[in-house]
Short mmCIF file of C-alpha atoms and ligand atoms in Angstrom, two decimals:
data_model
loop_
_atom_site.label_atom_id
_atom_site.label_comp_id
_atom_site.label_asym_id
_atom_site.label_seq_id
_atom_site.Cartn_x
_atom_site.Cartn_y
_atom_site.Cartn_z
CA MET A 11 0.00 0.00 0.00
CA GLU A 12 1.35 3.36 -0.97
CA GLN A 13 0.25 6.76 0.27
CA LYS A 14 0.28 9.30 -2.53
CA LYS A 15 -2.31 11.91 -1.59
CA VAL A 16 -4.25 13.32 1.31
CA ALA A 17 -8.02 13.90 1.53
CA LYS A 18 -9.20 16.92 3.53
CA LEU A 19 -12.44 16.56 5.42
CA ASP A 20 -14.50 19.53 6.59
CA LEU A 21 -16.68 18.45 9.52
CA GLY A 22 -18.75 21.61 9.22
CA ASN A 23 -17.84 22.81 12.71
CA GLY A 24 -15.54 25.64 11.67
CA GLU A 25 -12.51 23.76 12.96
CA GLN A 26 -9.41 22.74 11.05
CA LEU A 27 -9.86 20.31 8.15
CA ILE A 28 -9.06 16.72 9.03
CA GLU A 29 -6.40 15.17 6.83
CA LEU A 30 -6.89 11.57 5.81
CA PRO A 31 -4.28 9.58 3.86
CA ILE A 32 -5.33 8.26 0.45
CA LEU A 33 -3.85 4.81 -0.13
CA SER A 34 -3.26 3.13 -3.49
CA GLY A 35 -3.22 -0.60 -4.08
CA SER A 36 -1.68 -2.25 -7.14
CA MET A 37 -4.96 -1.96 -9.12
CA GLY A 38 -8.45 -0.63 -8.51
CA PRO A 39 -9.82 2.42 -6.73
CA ASP A 40 -7.77 4.25 -4.11
CA VAL A 41 -9.10 4.22 -0.57
CA ILE A 42 -9.39 6.93 2.05
CA ASP A 43 -7.75 5.64 5.20
CA ILE A 44 -10.14 6.54 8.02
CA ARG A 45 -8.54 4.41 10.73
CA LYS A 46 -7.65 7.48 12.80
CA LEU A 47 -10.87 9.38 12.08
CA HIS A 48 -12.60 8.53 15.34
CA ALA A 49 -9.53 9.30 17.42
CA THR A 50 -9.12 12.72 15.78
CA SER A 51 -12.77 13.75 15.31
CA GLY A 52 -14.91 11.57 17.60
CA MET A 53 -16.96 10.58 14.56
CA PHE A 54 -17.58 7.30 12.79
CA THR A 55 -18.35 6.76 9.13
CA TYR A 56 -21.74 5.25 8.21
CA ASP A 57 -21.87 2.64 5.45
CA PRO A 58 -24.43 -0.16 5.99
CA GLY A 59 -23.90 -2.92 3.43
CA PHE A 60 -20.31 -1.69 2.89
CA LEU A 61 -21.26 0.12 -0.33
CA SER A 62 -18.15 2.32 -0.15
CA THR A 63 -15.94 0.54 2.34
CA ALA A 64 -12.86 -1.59 1.76
CA SER A 65 -12.90 -3.86 4.81
CA SER A 66 -9.37 -5.17 4.29
CA SER A 67 -6.41 -5.18 1.96
CA SER A 68 -5.84 -8.44 0.09
CA GLU A 69 -3.50 -9.90 -2.53
CA ILE A 70 -5.79 -12.74 -3.58
CA THR A 71 -8.60 -11.65 -5.92
CA PHE A 72 -9.24 -8.52 -7.95
CA ILE A 73 -12.57 -7.51 -9.45
CA ASP A 74 -13.36 -4.59 -11.74
CA GLY A 75 -17.14 -4.77 -11.83
CA ASP A 76 -17.55 -2.10 -14.52
CA LYS A 77 -15.16 -3.79 -16.93
CA GLY A 78 -16.23 -7.35 -16.05
CA ILE A 79 -12.74 -8.34 -14.88
CA LEU A 80 -12.04 -11.08 -12.33
CA LEU A 81 -8.45 -12.03 -11.52
CA TYR A 82 -7.19 -14.68 -9.11
CA ARG A 83 -3.67 -13.67 -8.03
CA GLY A 84 -3.43 -11.59 -11.21
CA TYR A 85 -4.59 -14.27 -13.66
CA PRO A 86 -7.82 -13.60 -15.63
CA ILE A 87 -10.58 -16.06 -14.79
CA GLU A 88 -11.05 -16.82 -18.51
CA GLN A 89 -7.45 -18.11 -18.81
CA LEU A 90 -7.65 -20.09 -15.60
CA ALA A 91 -10.93 -21.70 -16.72
CA GLU A 92 -9.34 -22.65 -20.04
CA HIS A 93 -5.89 -23.84 -18.98
CA CYS A 94 -6.14 -25.03 -15.38
CA ASP A 95 -8.10 -27.45 -13.29
CA PHE A 96 -9.58 -26.78 -9.87
CA MET A 97 -6.59 -28.27 -8.01
CA GLU A 98 -4.21 -25.85 -9.75
CA VAL A 99 -6.56 -22.98 -8.94
CA CYS A 100 -6.67 -24.06 -5.28
CA TYR A 101 -2.88 -24.10 -5.19
CA LEU A 102 -2.78 -20.67 -6.80
CA LEU A 103 -5.26 -19.13 -4.37
CA MET A 104 -3.55 -20.59 -1.35
CA LYS A 105 0.09 -20.11 -2.34
CA GLY A 106 0.03 -17.16 -4.72
CA GLU A 107 1.58 -18.93 -7.76
CA LEU A 108 0.42 -21.56 -10.22
CA PRO A 109 2.05 -24.91 -9.46
CA THR A 110 4.68 -26.71 -11.52
CA ASN A 111 3.89 -30.34 -12.37
CA ASP A 112 5.75 -31.53 -9.33
CA GLN A 113 4.08 -29.04 -7.02
CA ARG A 114 0.68 -29.95 -8.40
CA ASP A 115 1.27 -33.67 -7.84
CA LYS A 116 2.34 -33.07 -4.25
CA PHE A 117 -0.65 -30.83 -3.61
CA VAL A 118 -3.12 -33.34 -5.07
CA LYS A 119 -1.46 -36.07 -2.98
CA SER A 120 -1.96 -34.06 0.20
CA ILE A 121 -5.63 -33.42 -0.69
CA ASN A 122 -6.14 -37.13 -1.43
CA GLU A 123 -4.53 -38.14 1.85
CA HIS A 124 -7.23 -36.18 3.68
CA SER A 125 -10.27 -36.89 1.51
CA MET A 126 -11.82 -39.38 3.95
CA VAL A 127 -13.58 -38.23 7.10
CA HIS A 128 -13.27 -39.74 10.57
CA GLU A 129 -15.64 -42.73 10.81
CA GLN A 130 -17.14 -41.28 13.99
CA LEU A 131 -18.13 -38.15 12.06
CA ILE A 132 -20.23 -40.29 9.72
CA ARG A 133 -22.50 -41.08 12.68
CA PHE A 134 -23.49 -37.42 12.84
CA TYR A 135 -25.59 -37.84 9.75
CA ALA A 136 -27.96 -40.28 11.44
CA GLY A 137 -28.90 -37.47 13.84
CA PHE A 138 -30.40 -35.37 11.05
CA ARG A 139 -33.86 -35.80 9.58
CA ARG A 140 -33.78 -37.65 6.25
CA ASP A 141 -35.21 -34.59 4.53
CA ALA A 142 -32.68 -32.16 6.06
CA HIS A 143 -31.42 -29.57 3.57
CA PRO A 144 -27.81 -30.39 2.54
CA MET A 145 -26.74 -26.88 3.57
CA ALA A 146 -28.19 -27.37 7.07
CA VAL A 147 -26.19 -30.61 7.35
CA THR A 148 -23.04 -29.03 5.89
CA VAL A 149 -23.12 -26.06 8.30
CA GLY A 150 -23.39 -28.50 11.21
CA VAL A 151 -20.87 -31.10 10.09
CA VAL A 152 -18.19 -28.58 9.05
CA GLY A 153 -18.58 -26.79 12.39
CA ALA A 154 -18.10 -30.16 14.08
CA LEU A 155 -14.78 -30.82 12.31
CA SER A 156 -12.94 -28.93 15.05
CA ALA A 157 -13.99 -31.71 17.42
CA PHE A 158 -12.18 -34.22 15.19
CA TYR A 159 -9.16 -32.47 13.74
CA HIS A 160 -7.96 -30.52 16.72
CA GLU A 161 -4.30 -31.42 16.36
CA ALA A 162 -3.65 -28.35 14.22
CA LEU A 163 -5.74 -25.57 15.71
CA ASP A 164 -2.99 -23.12 16.65
CA VAL A 165 -4.04 -20.44 14.17
CA SER A 166 -0.83 -18.45 14.73
CA ASP A 167 1.19 -21.36 13.25
CA ALA A 168 1.25 -21.23 9.41
CA SER A 169 1.74 -25.01 9.14
CA HIS A 170 -1.38 -25.57 11.26
CA ARG A 171 -3.33 -23.16 9.08
CA ASP A 172 -2.17 -25.00 5.94
CA LEU A 173 -3.16 -28.38 7.36
CA SER A 174 -6.63 -27.17 8.36
CA ALA A 175 -7.04 -25.67 4.87
CA ILE A 176 -6.12 -29.00 3.27
CA HIS A 177 -8.54 -30.84 5.58
CA LEU A 178 -11.36 -28.51 4.58
CA ILE A 179 -10.73 -28.54 0.82
CA ALA A 180 -10.28 -32.32 0.85
CA LYS A 181 -13.33 -33.16 2.95
CA LEU A 182 -15.97 -30.74 1.68
CA PRO A 183 -16.94 -32.86 -1.37
CA ASN A 184 -17.23 -35.91 0.86
CA ILE A 185 -19.29 -34.05 3.50
CA THR A 186 -21.73 -32.53 0.98
CA ALA A 187 -22.04 -35.74 -1.08
CA MET A 188 -22.91 -37.60 2.13
CA ALA A 189 -25.62 -35.03 2.87
CA TYR A 190 -27.11 -35.88 -0.54
CA LYS A 191 -26.78 -39.64 -0.08
CA TYR A 192 -28.43 -39.34 3.30
CA ASN A 193 -31.40 -37.55 1.70
CA ARG A 194 -31.67 -40.31 -0.89
CA GLY A 195 -31.36 -43.13 1.64
CA HIS A 196 -28.33 -44.48 -0.25
CA PRO A 197 -25.17 -45.83 1.39
CA PHE A 198 -22.30 -43.34 1.59
CA ASN A 199 -19.44 -43.75 -0.88
CA TYR A 200 -15.83 -43.47 0.20
CA PRO A 201 -13.73 -41.19 -1.99
CA CYS A 202 -11.84 -42.71 -4.94
CA ASN A 203 -8.51 -40.96 -5.03
CA HIS A 204 -7.52 -42.03 -8.55
CA LEU A 205 -10.29 -39.73 -9.84
CA SER A 206 -9.97 -35.98 -10.29
CA TYR A 207 -11.47 -33.76 -7.56
CA ALA A 208 -14.62 -33.11 -9.64
CA ALA A 209 -14.97 -36.70 -10.90
CA ASN A 210 -14.48 -37.98 -7.36
CA PHE A 211 -17.27 -35.72 -6.20
CA MET A 212 -19.54 -37.10 -8.92
CA HIS A 213 -18.59 -40.62 -7.88
CA MET A 214 -19.46 -39.89 -4.23
CA MET A 215 -22.77 -38.34 -5.31
CA PHE A 216 -23.92 -40.78 -7.97
CA ALA A 217 -22.25 -44.19 -7.57
CA VAL A 218 -24.29 -46.97 -5.98
CA PRO A 219 -22.88 -50.34 -4.89
CA ALA A 220 -25.17 -52.22 -7.27
CA GLU A 221 -23.71 -50.69 -10.44
CA GLU A 222 -20.44 -49.61 -11.94
CA TYR A 223 -20.11 -45.84 -12.18
CA LYS A 224 -17.79 -44.04 -14.58
CA PRO A 225 -17.92 -40.23 -14.44
CA ASN A 226 -18.40 -38.70 -17.91
CA PRO A 227 -15.24 -36.60 -18.56
CA VAL A 228 -17.18 -33.78 -20.30
CA LEU A 229 -19.50 -33.49 -17.32
CA ALA A 230 -16.64 -33.78 -14.82
CA ARG A 231 -14.87 -30.95 -16.66
CA ALA A 232 -18.07 -28.86 -16.46
CA LEU A 233 -18.24 -29.42 -12.72
CA ASP A 234 -14.56 -28.58 -12.44
CA ARG A 235 -15.31 -25.30 -14.20
CA ILE A 236 -18.14 -24.53 -11.80
CA LEU A 237 -15.64 -25.06 -8.98
CA ILE A 238 -13.03 -22.78 -10.59
CA LEU A 239 -15.53 -19.99 -11.25
CA HIS A 240 -16.82 -20.05 -7.68
CA ALA A 241 -13.47 -20.50 -5.94
CA ASP A 242 -13.06 -16.94 -4.70
CA HIS A 243 -14.75 -13.61 -5.12
CA GLU A 244 -12.97 -11.03 -3.03
CA GLN A 245 -14.74 -9.62 0.07
CA ASN A 246 -18.28 -10.89 -0.59
CA ALA A 247 -20.74 -11.52 2.28
CA SER A 248 -19.61 -15.06 3.15
CA THR A 249 -15.90 -14.28 2.86
CA SER A 250 -16.37 -11.20 5.03
CA THR A 251 -18.22 -13.45 7.50
CA VAL A 252 -15.29 -15.87 7.56
CA ARG A 253 -12.83 -13.00 8.07
CA LEU A 254 -14.93 -11.45 10.83
CA ALA A 255 -15.36 -14.80 12.63
CA GLY A 256 -11.66 -15.54 12.21
CA SER A 257 -10.60 -12.12 13.47
CA SER A 258 -11.44 -13.26 17.01
CA GLY A 259 -9.01 -16.17 16.68
CA ALA A 260 -11.86 -18.71 16.25
CA ASN A 261 -10.79 -22.02 14.73
CA PRO A 262 -10.95 -22.38 10.93
CA PHE A 263 -13.67 -25.04 10.92
CA ALA A 264 -15.98 -22.78 12.94
CA CYS A 265 -15.14 -19.84 10.65
CA ILE A 266 -15.83 -21.78 7.45
CA SER A 267 -19.08 -23.07 8.97
CA ALA A 268 -20.09 -19.42 9.55
CA GLY A 269 -19.22 -18.66 5.91
CA ILE A 270 -21.35 -21.59 4.73
CA ALA A 271 -24.29 -20.30 6.80
CA CYS A 272 -23.99 -16.87 5.18
CA LEU A 273 -23.60 -18.33 1.70
CA TRP A 274 -26.90 -20.16 2.05
CA GLY A 275 -28.94 -16.93 1.73
CA PRO A 276 -30.87 -16.48 -1.55
CA ALA A 277 -29.20 -13.13 -2.24
CA HIS A 278 -25.81 -14.89 -2.21
CA GLY A 279 -24.99 -18.56 -2.84
CA GLY A 280 -28.58 -19.68 -2.46
CA ALA A 281 -29.37 -17.90 -5.73
CA ASN A 282 -28.73 -20.84 -8.06
CA GLU A 283 -31.18 -23.04 -6.18
CA ALA A 284 -33.67 -20.17 -5.96
CA CYS A 285 -33.20 -19.52 -9.69
CA LEU A 286 -34.00 -23.09 -10.65
CA ASN A 287 -37.02 -23.07 -8.33
CA MET A 288 -38.14 -19.83 -9.99
CA LEU A 289 -37.77 -21.32 -13.50
CA GLU A 290 -39.82 -24.31 -12.40
CA GLU A 291 -42.43 -22.00 -10.92
CA ILE A 292 -42.64 -19.97 -14.16
CA GLY A 293 -43.05 -23.32 -15.87
CA ASP A 294 -43.93 -22.09 -19.35
CA GLU A 295 -42.69 -19.42 -21.76
CA SER A 296 -46.18 -17.90 -21.87
CA ARG A 297 -45.87 -16.97 -18.19
CA ILE A 298 -42.52 -15.13 -18.46
CA GLY A 299 -44.20 -11.76 -19.03
CA LYS A 300 -46.12 -12.05 -15.78
CA TYR A 301 -42.91 -12.68 -13.81
CA ILE A 302 -41.04 -9.89 -15.58
CA ASP A 303 -43.89 -7.53 -14.62
CA ARG A 304 -43.70 -8.71 -11.01
CA ALA A 305 -39.90 -8.15 -10.95
CA LYS A 306 -40.44 -4.59 -12.19
CA ASP A 307 -43.23 -3.79 -9.73
CA SER A 308 -41.75 -1.78 -6.85
CA ASN A 309 -44.68 -2.91 -4.63
CA ASP A 310 -43.80 -6.57 -5.19
CA SER A 311 -40.77 -8.00 -3.37
CA PHE A 312 -40.27 -10.58 -6.15
CA ARG A 313 -36.88 -10.38 -7.91
CA LEU A 314 -35.77 -12.22 -10.99
CA VAL A 315 -33.26 -14.53 -9.34
CA GLY A 316 -30.08 -15.03 -11.34
CA PHE A 317 -30.08 -11.40 -12.49
CA GLY A 318 -28.06 -8.54 -11.08
CA HIS A 319 -24.89 -8.36 -9.03
CA ARG A 320 -23.64 -5.99 -6.39
CA VAL A 321 -20.27 -5.61 -8.14
CA TYR A 322 -20.68 -6.51 -11.83
CA LYS A 323 -22.63 -3.73 -13.47
CA ASN A 324 -21.90 -4.55 -17.13
CA PHE A 325 -21.41 -8.29 -17.25
CA ASP A 326 -20.24 -11.05 -14.98
CA PRO A 327 -17.22 -12.74 -16.65
CA ARG A 328 -18.08 -15.96 -14.84
CA ALA A 329 -21.55 -15.87 -16.37
CA LYS A 330 -20.04 -15.76 -19.89
CA LEU A 331 -17.92 -18.84 -19.18
CA MET A 332 -20.76 -20.66 -17.47
CA ARG A 333 -23.04 -19.90 -20.41
CA GLU A 334 -20.48 -21.63 -22.70
CA THR A 335 -20.29 -24.62 -20.36
CA CYS A 336 -24.07 -24.71 -20.23
CA HIS A 337 -24.28 -25.15 -24.00
CA GLU A 338 -21.45 -27.77 -24.00
CA VAL A 339 -23.18 -29.85 -21.34
CA LEU A 340 -26.60 -29.67 -22.94
CA ASN A 341 -25.08 -30.71 -26.29
CA GLU A 342 -23.19 -33.58 -24.68
CA LEU A 343 -26.38 -34.82 -23.09
CA GLY A 344 -28.63 -34.04 -26.06
CA LEU A 345 -30.75 -31.74 -23.91
CA GLN A 346 -30.88 -28.71 -26.22
CA ASP A 347 -34.66 -29.03 -26.36
CA ASP A 348 -35.10 -29.44 -22.63
CA PRO A 349 -38.15 -27.26 -21.79
CA LEU A 350 -36.57 -25.68 -18.71
CA PHE A 351 -33.41 -24.77 -20.65
CA LYS A 352 -35.47 -23.25 -23.46
CA LEU A 353 -37.48 -21.31 -20.90
CA ALA A 354 -34.25 -20.02 -19.32
CA MET A 355 -32.88 -18.90 -22.70
CA LYS A 356 -36.14 -17.09 -23.48
CA LEU A 357 -36.11 -15.38 -20.09
CA GLU A 358 -32.48 -14.35 -20.63
CA LYS A 359 -33.37 -12.82 -24.02
CA ILE A 360 -36.42 -10.94 -22.77
CA ALA A 361 -34.66 -9.56 -19.71
CA LEU A 362 -31.61 -8.48 -21.74
CA GLU A 363 -33.86 -6.45 -24.06
CA ASP A 364 -36.05 -4.91 -21.35
CA GLU A 365 -35.51 -1.26 -20.48
CA TYR A 366 -35.97 -1.91 -16.72
CA PHE A 367 -33.10 -4.41 -16.65
CA ILE A 368 -30.91 -2.46 -19.10
CA SER A 369 -31.18 0.81 -17.18
CA ARG A 370 -30.39 -0.88 -13.86
CA LYS A 371 -27.54 -2.89 -15.39
CA LEU A 372 -29.10 -6.18 -14.38
CA TYR A 373 -27.47 -8.98 -16.37
CA PRO A 374 -27.65 -12.74 -15.87
CA ASN A 375 -25.14 -13.70 -13.20
CA VAL A 376 -23.12 -16.91 -12.90
CA ASP A 377 -25.84 -18.60 -10.87
CA PHE A 378 -28.37 -18.20 -13.64
CA TYR A 379 -26.36 -20.63 -15.78
CA SER A 380 -24.71 -22.77 -13.11
CA GLY A 381 -28.11 -23.94 -11.89
CA ILE A 382 -29.03 -25.11 -15.40
CA VAL A 383 -25.67 -26.89 -15.79
CA GLN A 384 -25.98 -28.64 -12.45
CA ARG A 385 -29.52 -29.71 -13.18
CA ALA A 386 -28.30 -31.22 -16.47
CA LEU A 387 -25.58 -33.07 -14.52
CA GLY A 388 -28.35 -34.69 -12.49
CA ILE A 389 -27.64 -32.69 -9.35
CA PRO A 390 -30.81 -31.78 -7.44
CA SER A 391 -31.29 -28.06 -6.81
CA SER A 392 -31.06 -28.57 -3.03
CA MET A 393 -27.36 -29.44 -3.59
CA PHE A 394 -26.44 -26.38 -5.66
CA THR A 395 -25.42 -24.16 -2.79
CA ALA A 396 -23.50 -27.02 -1.14
CA ILE A 397 -21.47 -27.31 -4.35
CA PHE A 398 -20.88 -23.56 -4.29
CA ALA A 399 -19.67 -23.96 -0.69
CA THR A 400 -17.33 -26.76 -1.75
CA ALA A 401 -15.83 -24.51 -4.42
CA ARG A 402 -15.64 -21.42 -2.20
CA THR A 403 -13.91 -23.24 0.68
CA VAL A 404 -10.50 -22.61 -0.87
CA GLY A 405 -11.24 -18.89 -1.23
CA TRP A 406 -12.42 -18.71 2.37
CA VAL A 407 -9.37 -20.49 3.76
CA ALA A 408 -7.00 -18.43 1.62
CA GLN A 409 -8.61 -15.18 2.78
CA TRP A 410 -8.75 -16.34 6.40
CA SER A 411 -5.09 -17.38 6.38
CA GLU A 412 -4.04 -14.11 4.74
CA MET A 413 -5.87 -12.17 7.45
CA ILE A 414 -4.34 -14.14 10.33
CA ALA A 415 -0.84 -13.76 8.85
CA ASP A 416 -1.22 -9.98 8.66
CA PRO A 417 0.69 -8.47 11.64
CA ALA A 418 -1.69 -5.47 11.60
CA GLN A 419 -4.75 -7.72 11.97
CA LYS A 420 -7.26 -6.69 14.64
CA ILE A 421 -10.54 -8.20 15.79
CA GLY A 422 -13.31 -6.87 13.53
CA ARG A 423 -15.56 -4.53 15.48
CA PRO A 424 -17.83 -2.27 13.42
CA ARG A 425 -19.46 0.65 15.22
CA GLN A 426 -23.00 1.97 14.77
CA LEU A 427 -25.22 5.00 14.50
CA TYR A 428 -27.48 4.57 17.52
CA THR A 429 -31.12 5.53 16.86
CA GLY A 430 -32.80 4.00 19.90
CA VAL A 431 -34.25 5.57 23.03
CA THR A 432 -31.97 7.99 24.88
CA THR A 433 -30.91 7.37 28.50
CA ARG A 434 -33.83 6.79 30.87
CA LYS A 435 -34.46 5.52 34.37
CA VAL A 436 -35.67 2.03 35.39
CA LEU A 437 -38.89 2.34 37.42
CA PRO A 438 -39.91 -0.26 40.01
CA ILE A 439 -42.37 -2.74 38.40
CA SER A 440 -45.33 -1.35 40.41
CA GLU A 441 -44.83 2.12 38.89
CA ARG A 442 -44.53 1.01 35.21
CA LYS A 443 -47.43 1.66 32.83
N1 CMC B 518 -34.85 -8.47 -10.34
C1 CMC B 518 -35.53 -7.29 -10.41
N2 CMC B 518 -35.04 -6.11 -9.99
C2 CMC B 518 -33.81 -6.12 -9.45
C3 CMC B 518 -33.03 -7.28 -9.35
C4 CMC B 518 -33.59 -8.48 -9.83
N3 CMC B 518 -32.90 -9.63 -9.77
N4 CMC B 518 -31.84 -6.98 -8.80
C5 CMC B 518 -31.86 -5.66 -8.55
N5 CMC B 518 -33.06 -5.14 -8.95
C6 CMC B 518 -33.44 -3.73 -8.93
C7 CMC B 518 -33.78 -3.26 -7.52
O1 CMC B 518 -35.16 -3.43 -7.24
C8 CMC B 518 -33.38 -1.80 -7.61
O2 CMC B 518 -34.38 -1.12 -8.32
P1 CMC B 518 -34.73 0.42 -7.98
O3 CMC B 518 -33.48 1.18 -8.33
O4 CMC B 518 -35.92 0.74 -8.84
O5 CMC B 518 -35.06 0.45 -6.50
C9 CMC B 518 -32.13 -1.82 -8.48
O6 CMC B 518 -32.29 -2.97 -9.33
C10 CMC B 518 -30.82 -1.95 -7.70
O7 CMC B 518 -30.92 -3.07 -6.84
P2 CMC B 518 -30.08 -3.22 -5.50
O8 CMC B 518 -30.78 -4.21 -4.60
O9 CMC B 518 -29.75 -1.88 -4.94
O10 CMC B 518 -28.76 -3.88 -6.03
P3 CMC B 518 -27.65 -4.56 -5.17
O11 CMC B 518 -26.39 -4.33 -5.91
O12 CMC B 518 -27.71 -4.14 -3.75
O13 CMC B 518 -28.11 -6.11 -5.22
C11 CMC B 518 -28.27 -8.39 -5.73
C12 CMC B 518 -27.44 -7.10 -5.88
C13 CMC B 518 -27.44 -9.55 -6.32
C14 CMC B 518 -28.54 -8.71 -4.26
C15 CMC B 518 -29.61 -8.22 -6.49
O14 CMC B 518 -29.38 -7.90 -7.84
C16 CMC B 518 -30.51 -9.47 -6.40
O15 CMC B 518 -31.24 -9.61 -5.42
N6 CMC B 518 -30.43 -10.36 -7.43
C17 CMC B 518 -31.19 -11.58 -7.39
C18 CMC B 518 -30.48 -12.60 -6.53
C19 CMC B 518 -29.26 -13.17 -7.20
O16 CMC B 518 -29.31 -13.60 -8.34
N7 CMC B 518 -28.16 -13.25 -6.43
C20 CMC B 518 -26.93 -13.87 -6.90
C21 CMC B 518 -25.80 -12.93 -6.98
S1 CMC B 518 -24.41 -13.69 -7.81
C22 CMC B 518 -23.88 -14.86 -6.68
C23 CMC B 518 -22.89 -14.34 -5.73
O17 CMC B 518 -21.87 -13.74 -6.15
O18 CMC B 518 -23.11 -14.57 -4.52
#
């Protein structure tokens, strides 16, 4: 961080202007450093929803929402999606550089060594209702990991942080696939380490003891791409949740569980499930107009799920790639005429041409397409957000580890603008009205 300029703030009280350093990163907007504002002025800034606030500095992911740019450690997402697999992207996010062949092999080996879960943990599942949502199960089971893998919970030790990160990345597919199998009433599958990360996940989801299962490489590659595109996304709500939880020194499993809980919301990672549910509810092309009208009606809380993004205001580069994958998968499976897919394409076209959506810069986001891809892969919509969580785990652990390693790190403690009742006196109960 470099300080080049100074901002001068007039508090309107006739006193001297307050000088605030302006800091520059390597790319993106400069920031006004207000860390000393309260000490010098007694005031806080007010920014609910963090619309204008950089909550941290980070070297991991860069987004330019206006230009539709997403970089992991400086590499454009388009190039990573084309040339790398998810394991290489995990290595990159965690270590800062793409791996050599040798480094990749060692990394994959360490992930494979930890892909199973403790047998005792498997008993947890029997405590959930059969119809429990996979995200409810995942939040619980991931939080419980700290009761099993407590040999490396000294968060100040980088080797402990790395080991916990490996545990989490390795076990998430297993944990979420078991949540699905439990719903289905199928036996759990142990991981098959000769398969790729994505193919192994498909094996744990879809294989049954009665039949041989061979993951289709085109579909495994599509799932791998979903994982790459969702691996990190800067300081979004769930990542900020992980950082805030971690800032107290909480263990990584608890922090990632908090991130998973946040991700579940329909305005965040729950959007792909909500989008598919919405498409099913629309049901027929003839009903699209009605839903578009509802989305535009300011008195109706309905939103067209899968459209709009807090950061991308021109296009979401992940959505472009996912759209490509969507067509590849539907071709591979001969599903081009699938009614739900045709409905989605019609909705996309209508919304892209509608003045309401154009003027508000509401474009299809990655979840609009990823839901369709996952449905084509045979994944039920209740699993979509769990897959997003599996992908995002590497981003969360990378961001968490970066925060802990920062010597300037402090516990996160936002302040507030109090609007409640002013000081008053407690009356004895007999005198209260
Ligand atoms: N359908 C209809 N109108 C919308 C939509 C939508 N999907 N999204 C935003 N608007 C309208 C909103 O009503 C407002 O209109 P007006 O200016 O007349 O009041 C305007 O667009 C700006 O909306 P906003 O809520 O201020 O925008 P935001 O940047 O705070 O919200 C969002 C971003 C993603 C929460 C929102 O667009 C949304 O709810 N989209 C649907 C849910 C969704 O698809 N979420 C997935 C996001 S991508 C996955 C991820 O990265 O987590």
